[in-house]
Amino acid sequence: MLEHTDGINCKYTKNYGFKKLEAYFESSSRSSAMKLESYIKKMTRAKKLKIIENPNALVEMFLNDKGERIRVGSMSVDIINNEVYELKKGID
């Protein structure tokens, strides 16, 4: 997240920023994480909103479509003046 707030390795958040982390996922490798990111970016807005409501739905969808497992985490984060303050982190 710090890379995104600092504008490192990102395009969209460098230009537009973000205020809230809606979902947090972990993968077994960088390659899997990049596939997951691409997978999410290709989704419709409606599907993305459903995933925000139920993050476990993405775990099942990604496993069925890509054959890879991911883990859902929960994180409470505050963004103040582009500084990330991590309040709580856990993995479900």
mmCIF file with all atom_site columns, C-alpha atoms in Angstrom:
data_model
loop_
_atom_site.group_PDB
_atom_site.id
_atom_site.type_symbol
_atom_site.label_atom_id
_atom_site.label_alt_id
_atom_site.label_comp_id
_atom_site.label_asym_id
_atom_site.label_entity_id
_atom_site.label_seq_id
_atom_site.pdbx_PDB_ins_code
_atom_site.Cartn_x
_atom_site.Cartn_y
_atom_site.Cartn_z
_atom_site.occupancy
_atom_site.B_iso_or_equiv
_atom_site.pdbx_formal_charge
_atom_site.auth_seq_id
_atom_site.auth_comp_id
_atom_site.auth_asym_id
_atom_site.auth_atom_id
_atom_site.pdbx_PDB_model_num
ATOM 1  C CA . MET A 1 1  ? 0.000   0.000   0.000   1.00 0.00 ? 1  MET A CA 1
ATOM 2  C CA . LEU A 1 2  ? 2.839   2.362   0.719   1.00 0.00 ? 2  LEU A CA 1
ATOM 3  C CA . GLU A 1 3  ? 4.062   1.939   -2.853  1.00 0.00 ? 3  GLU A CA 1
ATOM 4  C CA . HIS A 1 4  ? 0.642   3.037   -4.093  1.00 0.00 ? 4  HIS A CA 1
ATOM 5  C CA . THR A 1 5  ? 0.517   6.118   -1.878  1.00 0.00 ? 5  THR A CA 1
ATOM 6  C CA . ASP A 1 6  ? 4.083   7.023   -2.875  1.00 0.00 ? 6  ASP A CA 1
ATOM 7  C CA . GLY A 1 7  ? 3.325   6.527   -6.579  1.00 0.00 ? 7  GLY A CA 1
ATOM 8  C CA . ILE A 1 8  ? 5.702   3.572   -6.997  1.00 0.00 ? 8  ILE A CA 1
ATOM 9  C CA . ASN A 1 9  ? 4.668   0.701   -9.325  1.00 0.00 ? 9  ASN A CA 1
ATOM 10 C CA . CYS A 1 10 ? 1.234   2.120   -10.012 1.00 0.00 ? 10 CYS A CA 1
ATOM 11 C CA . LYS A 1 11 ? -0.448  4.346   -12.551 1.00 0.00 ? 11 LYS A CA 1
ATOM 12 C CA . TYR A 1 12 ? -4.014  4.954   -11.467 1.00 0.00 ? 12 TYR A CA 1
ATOM 13 C CA . THR A 1 13 ? -3.426  5.588   -7.769  1.00 0.00 ? 13 THR A CA 1
ATOM 14 C CA . LYS A 1 14 ? -0.455  7.822   -8.537  1.00 0.00 ? 14 LYS A CA 1
ATOM 15 C CA . ASN A 1 15 ? -2.780  10.149  -10.437 1.00 0.00 ? 15 ASN A CA 1
ATOM 16 C CA . TYR A 1 16 ? -6.013  9.770   -8.479  1.00 0.00 ? 16 TYR A CA 1
ATOM 17 C CA . GLY A 1 17 ? -5.050  8.401   -5.063  1.00 0.00 ? 17 GLY A CA 1
ATOM 18 C CA . PHE A 1 18 ? -7.380  6.401   -2.855  1.00 0.00 ? 18 PHE A CA 1
ATOM 19 C CA . LYS A 1 19 ? -9.196  6.967   0.405   1.00 0.00 ? 19 LYS A CA 1
ATOM 20 C CA . LYS A 1 20 ? -10.226 3.546   1.609   1.00 0.00 ? 20 LYS A CA 1
ATOM 21 C CA . LEU A 1 21 ? -9.124  -0.054  1.258   1.00 0.00 ? 21 LEU A CA 1
ATOM 22 C CA . GLU A 1 22 ? -12.247 -2.097  0.526   1.00 0.00 ? 22 GLU A CA 1
ATOM 23 C CA . ALA A 1 23 ? -10.744 -5.584  0.347   1.00 0.00 ? 23 ALA A CA 1
ATOM 24 C CA . TYR A 1 24 ? -7.421  -7.273  0.972   1.00 0.00 ? 24 TYR A CA 1
ATOM 25 C CA . PHE A 1 25 ? -6.235  -10.512 -0.624  1.00 0.00 ? 25 PHE A CA 1
ATOM 26 C CA . GLU A 1 26 ? -3.067  -12.581 -0.326  1.00 0.00 ? 26 GLU A CA 1
ATOM 27 C CA . SER A 1 27 ? -1.637  -14.953 -2.906  1.00 0.00 ? 27 SER A CA 1
ATOM 28 C CA . SER A 1 28 ? 1.125   -17.532 -2.780  1.00 0.00 ? 28 SER A CA 1
ATOM 29 C CA . SER A 1 29 ? 3.421   -15.706 -5.209  1.00 0.00 ? 29 SER A CA 1
ATOM 30 C CA . ARG A 1 30 ? 3.963   -12.427 -6.993  1.00 0.00 ? 30 ARG A CA 1
ATOM 31 C CA . SER A 1 31 ? 2.894   -14.081 -10.241 1.00 0.00 ? 31 SER A CA 1
ATOM 32 C CA . SER A 1 32 ? -0.396  -15.186 -8.719  1.00 0.00 ? 32 SER A CA 1
ATOM 33 C CA . ALA A 1 33 ? -0.938  -11.710 -7.241  1.00 0.00 ? 33 ALA A CA 1
ATOM 34 C CA . MET A 1 34 ? -0.424  -10.106 -10.654 1.00 0.00 ? 34 MET A CA 1
ATOM 35 C CA . LYS A 1 35 ? -2.883  -12.561 -12.237 1.00 0.00 ? 35 LYS A CA 1
ATOM 36 C CA . LEU A 1 36 ? -5.386  -11.720 -9.517  1.00 0.00 ? 36 LEU A CA 1
ATOM 37 C CA . GLU A 1 37 ? -4.950  -7.988  -10.076 1.00 0.00 ? 37 GLU A CA 1
ATOM 38 C CA . SER A 1 38 ? -5.470  -8.401  -13.820 1.00 0.00 ? 38 SER A CA 1
ATOM 39 C CA . TYR A 1 39 ? -8.487  -10.645 -13.193 1.00 0.00 ? 39 TYR A CA 1
ATOM 40 C CA . ILE A 1 40 ? -10.124 -8.029  -10.957 1.00 0.00 ? 40 ILE A CA 1
ATOM 41 C CA . LYS A 1 41 ? -9.369  -5.145  -13.330 1.00 0.00 ? 41 LYS A CA 1
ATOM 42 C CA . LYS A 1 42 ? -11.172 -6.963  -16.163 1.00 0.00 ? 42 LYS A CA 1
ATOM 43 C CA . MET A 1 43 ? -14.355 -7.402  -14.097 1.00 0.00 ? 43 MET A CA 1
ATOM 44 C CA . THR A 1 44 ? -17.413 -5.243  -14.491 1.00 0.00 ? 44 THR A CA 1
ATOM 45 C CA . ARG A 1 45 ? -18.141 -2.648  -11.827 1.00 0.00 ? 45 ARG A CA 1
ATOM 46 C CA . ALA A 1 46 ? -21.147 -4.703  -10.684 1.00 0.00 ? 46 ALA A CA 1
ATOM 47 C CA . LYS A 1 47 ? -18.958 -7.763  -10.049 1.00 0.00 ? 47 LYS A CA 1
ATOM 48 C CA . LYS A 1 48 ? -16.390 -5.659  -8.208  1.00 0.00 ? 48 LYS A CA 1
ATOM 49 C CA . LEU A 1 49 ? -19.109 -4.271  -5.941  1.00 0.00 ? 49 LEU A CA 1
ATOM 50 C CA . LYS A 1 50 ? -20.306 -7.823  -5.204  1.00 0.00 ? 50 LYS A CA 1
ATOM 51 C CA . ILE A 1 51 ? -16.763 -8.783  -4.225  1.00 0.00 ? 51 ILE A CA 1
ATOM 52 C CA . ILE A 1 52 ? -16.559 -5.822  -1.862  1.00 0.00 ? 52 ILE A CA 1
ATOM 53 C CA . GLU A 1 53 ? -19.774 -7.037  -0.210  1.00 0.00 ? 53 GLU A CA 1
ATOM 54 C CA . ASN A 1 54 ? -18.564 -10.653 -0.098  1.00 0.00 ? 54 ASN A CA 1
ATOM 55 C CA . PRO A 1 55 ? -14.774 -11.026 -0.564  1.00 0.00 ? 55 PRO A CA 1
ATOM 56 C CA . ASN A 1 56 ? -15.003 -14.823 -0.292  1.00 0.00 ? 56 ASN A CA 1
ATOM 57 C CA . ALA A 1 57 ? -16.848 -14.863 -3.634  1.00 0.00 ? 57 ALA A CA 1
ATOM 58 C CA . LEU A 1 58 ? -13.604 -13.829 -5.349  1.00 0.00 ? 58 LEU A CA 1
ATOM 59 C CA . VAL A 1 59 ? -11.729 -16.733 -3.773  1.00 0.00 ? 59 VAL A CA 1
ATOM 60 C CA . GLU A 1 60 ? -14.168 -19.188 -5.336  1.00 0.00 ? 60 GLU A CA 1
ATOM 61 C CA . MET A 1 61 ? -14.303 -17.395 -8.711  1.00 0.00 ? 61 MET A CA 1
ATOM 62 C CA . PHE A 1 62 ? -10.514 -17.167 -9.003  1.00 0.00 ? 62 PHE A CA 1
ATOM 63 C CA . LEU A 1 63 ? -10.059 -20.824 -8.050  1.00 0.00 ? 63 LEU A CA 1
ATOM 64 C CA . ASN A 1 64 ? -12.668 -21.948 -10.594 1.00 0.00 ? 64 ASN A CA 1
ATOM 65 C CA . ASP A 1 65 ? -11.385 -19.730 -13.430 1.00 0.00 ? 65 ASP A CA 1
ATOM 66 C CA . LYS A 1 66 ? -7.621  -19.762 -12.824 1.00 0.00 ? 66 LYS A CA 1
ATOM 67 C CA . GLY A 1 67 ? -7.094  -22.843 -10.652 1.00 0.00 ? 67 GLY A CA 1
ATOM 68 C CA . GLU A 1 68 ? -5.189  -20.867 -8.026  1.00 0.00 ? 68 GLU A CA 1
ATOM 69 C CA . ARG A 1 69 ? -5.954  -20.275 -4.380  1.00 0.00 ? 69 ARG A CA 1
ATOM 70 C CA . ILE A 1 70 ? -5.935  -16.887 -2.690  1.00 0.00 ? 70 ILE A CA 1
ATOM 71 C CA . ARG A 1 71 ? -6.671  -15.883 0.879   1.00 0.00 ? 71 ARG A CA 1
ATOM 72 C CA . VAL A 1 72 ? -8.999  -13.150 2.033   1.00 0.00 ? 72 VAL A CA 1
ATOM 73 C CA . GLY A 1 73 ? -7.663  -10.795 4.648   1.00 0.00 ? 73 GLY A CA 1
ATOM 74 C CA . SER A 1 74 ? -9.222  -7.982  6.564   1.00 0.00 ? 74 SER A CA 1
ATOM 75 C CA . MET A 1 75 ? -7.484  -4.710  7.127   1.00 0.00 ? 75 MET A CA 1
ATOM 76 C CA . SER A 1 76 ? -8.627  -1.488  8.672   1.00 0.00 ? 76 SER A CA 1
ATOM 77 C CA . VAL A 1 77 ? -6.725  1.443   7.227   1.00 0.00 ? 77 VAL A CA 1
ATOM 78 C CA . ASP A 1 78 ? -6.911  5.210   7.475   1.00 0.00 ? 78 ASP A CA 1
ATOM 79 C CA . ILE A 1 79 ? -5.477  7.448   4.765   1.00 0.00 ? 79 ILE A CA 1
ATOM 80 C CA . ILE A 1 80 ? -4.598  10.912  6.062   1.00 0.00 ? 80 ILE A CA 1
ATOM 81 C CA . ASN A 1 81 ? -2.723  13.353  3.813   1.00 0.00 ? 81 ASN A CA 1
ATOM 82 C CA . ASN A 1 82 ? -1.555  10.438  1.636   1.00 0.00 ? 82 ASN A CA 1
ATOM 83 C CA . GLU A 1 83 ? -0.092  8.679   4.689   1.00 0.00 ? 83 GLU A CA 1
ATOM 84 C CA . VAL A 1 84 ? -1.245  5.131   5.375   1.00 0.00 ? 84 VAL A CA 1
ATOM 85 C CA . TYR A 1 85 ? -2.036  4.278   8.967   1.00 0.00 ? 85 TYR A CA 1
ATOM 86 C CA . GLU A 1 86 ? -2.660  0.573   9.384   1.00 0.00 ? 86 GLU A CA 1
ATOM 87 C CA . LEU A 1 87 ? -5.004  -0.039  12.280  1.00 0.00 ? 87 LEU A CA 1
ATOM 88 C CA . LYS A 1 88 ? -5.746  -3.750  12.147  1.00 0.00 ? 88 LYS A CA 1
ATOM 89 C CA . LYS A 1 89 ? -4.785  -6.621  9.913   1.00 0.00 ? 89 LYS A CA 1
ATOM 90 C CA . GLY A 1 90 ? -5.927  -10.219 9.908   1.00 0.00 ? 90 GLY A CA 1
ATOM 91 C CA . ILE A 1 91 ? -6.404  -13.168 7.602   1.00 0.00 ? 91 ILE A CA 1
ATOM 92 C CA . ASP A 1 92 ? -9.680  -15.082 7.405   1.00 0.00 ? 92 ASP A CA 1
#
